[in-house]
Amino acid sequence: MSADSVETTSRYWAGFDLGGTKMLAKIFDSEYKTLGKKRRKTKGHTGVEMGLERMVQTIHQALEEASLTPSDLAGIGVGCPGPLELQAGIIFEAPNLGWYNAPVKDVLEKEFGCPVVICNDVDAGVYGEYRFGAGKGAQSVMGIFPGTGIGGGAVYRGQLIQGSISSCMEIGHIKVLLEGPECGCGQHGCLEVLASRLAISAAAAQAAYRGDAPVLRSMVGTDLSDIRSGILASAIKGGDESVKNIILRAAEYIGIAAGNLVHTFSPEIIVLGGGLVEAMPELIVPAVTEATRRNVMPTFKDSFKVVAAQLGDDSSVMGVAAWAQNVIQQNSSMRIETQV
């Protein structure tokens, strides 16, 4: 049976989250109850061929835990980092893995005999929040996820906003400060060079070095690699006002970018996710809300709600399985209409 001919009724769906350090496979029933799962280290340094084989093994192990076989699967969704060719299912480049031109769709379809859909990992997380989490019930949802960079995605009337062949919604590279610091992309003043967790940690390290963040300095010193989201939250709780102000300044920049996007497509819900938001939602969510309101036309001030993500690590793996179901069933319906 070819991958395209697999029926999608009363079947099971696999979601796969491919990260820089770990990979996670989950098997879901039609109600998205988890039946089996397997988490492993990615070991991207072993190369594309070995990495794809680890993905295959991980899905098989999740199926075994669910007491299912590949023939039970209606489809597989894979959330991937890096630039992607969506139709062909290829990862063009994943620098954190050292992978180039990885044929994910082809390898998995040959192994499991069902359709495979890939999408950007942040898109997958936003779709997960739209279907099952903080954006459930809304028609339009935008996600902003500060981390090492800043990822983003959007759903409009049930569909991910994607480019013609690849993902889009590069929210981290919206310019929010003219003549600002240089970003890794080569531009100046991008949102992620001013408001990512990495940018915040760098500013906090400088504050600690100057003596303006004594609590932070007493906990981890000034080593940037040690200043993680939880440490920043603890420093603020301990009384480091300078660290709090750094977070609030980052929230202001996020609000500028979010305001531009509210004007662009007017989302009902803006979901903030990632470890930084998880560590201090009570500080970041209200700050981004107010900053966004200050940067939109009066007509739009009450048109949206800013909320924290609810699903954590499950957002991507659930989201990409549900997105695969959406795409596969749409393609099936189109084939039926064409035949008629």
PDB file of C-alpha atoms in Angstrom, residues 156-267:
ATOM      1  CA  TYR A 156      -5.705  31.838  10.725  1.00  0.00           C
ATOM      2  CA  ARG A 157      -9.079  30.088  10.475  1.00  0.00           C
ATOM      3  CA  GLY A 158      -7.574  26.700  11.139  1.00  0.00           C
ATOM      4  CA  GLN A 159      -4.610  26.973   8.780  1.00  0.00           C
ATOM      5  CA  LEU A 160      -0.973  27.649   9.583  1.00  0.00           C
ATOM      6  CA  ILE A 161       0.339  30.710   7.794  1.00  0.00           C
ATOM      7  CA  GLN A 162       3.191  29.329   5.686  1.00  0.00           C
ATOM      8  CA  GLY A 163       5.225  30.464   2.718  1.00  0.00           C
ATOM      9  CA  SER A 164       4.857  29.045  -0.777  1.00  0.00           C
ATOM     10  CA  ILE A 165       7.463  26.334  -0.189  1.00  0.00           C
ATOM     11  CA  SER A 166       8.692  26.871   3.360  1.00  0.00           C
ATOM     12  CA  SER A 167       7.790  28.327   6.743  1.00  0.00           C
ATOM     13  CA  CYS A 168       7.571  32.057   7.349  1.00  0.00           C
ATOM     14  CA  MET A 169       6.519  34.261  10.309  1.00  0.00           C
ATOM     15  CA  GLU A 170      10.148  35.053  11.214  1.00  0.00           C
ATOM     16  CA  ILE A 171       8.978  37.245  14.065  1.00  0.00           C
ATOM     17  CA  GLY A 172      12.446  37.300  15.602  1.00  0.00           C
ATOM     18  CA  HIS A 173      13.702  39.235  12.598  1.00  0.00           C
ATOM     19  CA  ILE A 174      11.121  42.010  12.632  1.00  0.00           C
ATOM     20  CA  LYS A 175      13.105  45.233  12.955  1.00  0.00           C
ATOM     21  CA  VAL A 176      12.099  47.047  16.155  1.00  0.00           C
ATOM     22  CA  LEU A 177      15.040  49.431  16.677  1.00  0.00           C
ATOM     23  CA  LEU A 178      16.482  51.393  13.780  1.00  0.00           C
ATOM     24  CA  GLU A 179      20.293  51.247  13.851  1.00  0.00           C
ATOM     25  CA  GLY A 180      20.102  48.744  16.710  1.00  0.00           C
ATOM     26  CA  PRO A 181      22.650  46.018  17.530  1.00  0.00           C
ATOM     27  CA  GLU A 182      23.703  43.624  14.789  1.00  0.00           C
ATOM     28  CA  CYS A 183      21.755  40.374  14.657  1.00  0.00           C
ATOM     29  CA  GLY A 184      23.117  36.977  13.712  1.00  0.00           C
ATOM     30  CA  CYS A 185      21.190  37.286  10.453  1.00  0.00           C
ATOM     31  CA  GLY A 186      23.303  40.299   9.453  1.00  0.00           C
ATOM     32  CA  GLN A 187      20.558  42.902   9.923  1.00  0.00           C
ATOM     33  CA  HIS A 188      20.444  45.491  12.694  1.00  0.00           C
ATOM     34  CA  GLY A 189      17.787  46.006  15.352  1.00  0.00           C
ATOM     35  CA  CYS A 190      15.963  42.666  14.964  1.00  0.00           C
ATOM     36  CA  LEU A 191      13.627  41.674  17.783  1.00  0.00           C
ATOM     37  CA  GLU A 192      15.668  38.631  18.810  1.00  0.00           C
ATOM     38  CA  VAL A 193      18.914  40.564  19.258  1.00  0.00           C
ATOM     39  CA  LEU A 194      17.067  42.777  21.763  1.00  0.00           C
ATOM     40  CA  ALA A 195      14.524  40.508  23.459  1.00  0.00           C
ATOM     41  CA  SER A 196      15.567  36.851  23.207  1.00  0.00           C
ATOM     42  CA  ARG A 197      16.517  34.948  26.345  1.00  0.00           C
ATOM     43  CA  LEU A 198      20.109  35.081  25.119  1.00  0.00           C
ATOM     44  CA  ALA A 199      19.978  38.880  24.765  1.00  0.00           C
ATOM     45  CA  ILE A 200      18.395  39.204  28.202  1.00  0.00           C
ATOM     46  CA  SER A 201      21.014  36.941  29.778  1.00  0.00           C
ATOM     47  CA  ALA A 202      23.811  38.930  28.152  1.00  0.00           C
ATOM     48  CA  ALA A 203      22.430  42.196  29.539  1.00  0.00           C
ATOM     49  CA  ALA A 204      21.981  40.580  32.957  1.00  0.00           C
ATOM     50  CA  ALA A 205      25.584  39.341  32.906  1.00  0.00           C
ATOM     51  CA  GLN A 206      26.753  42.901  32.273  1.00  0.00           C
ATOM     52  CA  ALA A 207      24.592  44.150  35.134  1.00  0.00           C
ATOM     53  CA  ALA A 208      26.095  41.531  37.437  1.00  0.00           C
ATOM     54  CA  TYR A 209      29.616  42.492  36.350  1.00  0.00           C
ATOM     55  CA  ARG A 210      28.898  46.165  37.109  1.00  0.00           C
ATOM     56  CA  GLY A 211      27.554  45.234  40.535  1.00  0.00           C
ATOM     57  CA  ASP A 212      23.972  46.189  39.636  1.00  0.00           C
ATOM     58  CA  ALA A 213      22.668  42.610  40.055  1.00  0.00           C
ATOM     59  CA  PRO A 214      24.214  41.323  43.299  1.00  0.00           C
ATOM     60  CA  VAL A 215      21.777  38.429  43.741  1.00  0.00           C
ATOM     61  CA  LEU A 216      22.455  37.133  40.245  1.00  0.00           C
ATOM     62  CA  ARG A 217      26.201  37.512  40.747  1.00  0.00           C
ATOM     63  CA  SER A 218      26.091  35.584  44.018  1.00  0.00           C
ATOM     64  CA  MET A 219      24.204  32.709  42.360  1.00  0.00           C
ATOM     65  CA  VAL A 220      26.108  32.179  39.092  1.00  0.00           C
ATOM     66  CA  GLY A 221      28.628  34.979  38.676  1.00  0.00           C
ATOM     67  CA  THR A 222      28.825  36.571  35.229  1.00  0.00           C
ATOM     68  CA  ASP A 223      29.155  33.506  33.012  1.00  0.00           C
ATOM     69  CA  LEU A 224      26.536  33.898  30.280  1.00  0.00           C
ATOM     70  CA  SER A 225      26.113  30.137  29.825  1.00  0.00           C
ATOM     71  CA  ASP A 226      24.942  29.795  33.446  1.00  0.00           C
ATOM     72  CA  ILE A 227      22.305  32.531  33.283  1.00  0.00           C
ATOM     73  CA  ARG A 228      19.210  30.532  32.362  1.00  0.00           C
ATOM     74  CA  SER A 229      15.528  31.439  32.626  1.00  0.00           C
ATOM     75  CA  GLY A 230      15.046  29.996  36.117  1.00  0.00           C
ATOM     76  CA  ILE A 231      18.123  31.826  37.404  1.00  0.00           C
ATOM     77  CA  LEU A 232      16.812  35.127  36.040  1.00  0.00           C
ATOM     78  CA  ALA A 233      13.474  34.535  37.784  1.00  0.00           C
ATOM     79  CA  SER A 234      15.245  33.738  41.074  1.00  0.00           C
ATOM     80  CA  ALA A 235      17.389  36.873  40.815  1.00  0.00           C
ATOM     81  CA  ILE A 236      14.271  39.002  40.400  1.00  0.00           C
ATOM     82  CA  LYS A 237      12.593  37.320  43.367  1.00  0.00           C
ATOM     83  CA  GLY A 238      15.753  37.967  45.356  1.00  0.00           C
ATOM     84  CA  GLY A 239      15.509  41.699  44.693  1.00  0.00           C
ATOM     85  CA  ASP A 240      17.595  42.416  41.574  1.00  0.00           C
ATOM     86  CA  GLU A 241      15.606  45.333  40.138  1.00  0.00           C
ATOM     87  CA  SER A 242      18.095  45.745  37.305  1.00  0.00           C
ATOM     88  CA  VAL A 243      17.296  42.234  36.050  1.00  0.00           C
ATOM     89  CA  LYS A 244      13.576  42.952  36.292  1.00  0.00           C
ATOM     90  CA  ASN A 245      14.050  46.117  34.254  1.00  0.00           C
ATOM     91  CA  ILE A 246      15.967  44.184  31.594  1.00  0.00           C
ATOM     92  CA  ILE A 247      13.008  41.793  31.272  1.00  0.00           C
ATOM     93  CA  LEU A 248      10.553  44.688  31.067  1.00  0.00           C
ATOM     94  CA  ARG A 249      12.632  46.386  28.371  1.00  0.00           C
ATOM     95  CA  ALA A 250      12.601  43.149  26.354  1.00  0.00           C
ATOM     96  CA  ALA A 251       8.809  42.948  26.823  1.00  0.00           C
ATOM     97  CA  GLU A 252       8.535  46.445  25.374  1.00  0.00           C
ATOM     98  CA  TYR A 253      10.329  45.361  22.219  1.00  0.00           C
ATOM     99  CA  ILE A 254       8.145  42.263  21.944  1.00  0.00           C
ATOM    100  CA  GLY A 255       5.131  44.569  22.245  1.00  0.00           C
ATOM    101  CA  ILE A 256       6.376  46.686  19.332  1.00  0.00           C
ATOM    102  CA  ALA A 257       6.654  43.608  17.110  1.00  0.00           C
ATOM    103  CA  ALA A 258       3.330  42.225  18.337  1.00  0.00           C
ATOM    104  CA  GLY A 259       1.657  45.561  17.637  1.00  0.00           C
ATOM    105  CA  ASN A 260       2.861  45.433  14.039  1.00  0.00           C
ATOM    106  CA  LEU A 261       1.414  41.945  13.699  1.00  0.00           C
ATOM    107  CA  VAL A 262      -1.912  42.953  15.285  1.00  0.00           C
ATOM    108  CA  HIS A 263      -2.185  45.604  12.576  1.00  0.00           C
ATOM    109  CA  THR A 264      -1.286  42.973   9.964  1.00  0.00           C
ATOM    110  CA  PHE A 265      -3.803  40.236  10.709  1.00  0.00           C
ATOM    111  CA  SER A 266      -5.549  40.989  14.018  1.00  0.00           C
ATOM    112  CA  PRO A 267      -5.116  37.784  16.050  1.00  0.00           C
TER     113      PRO A 267
END
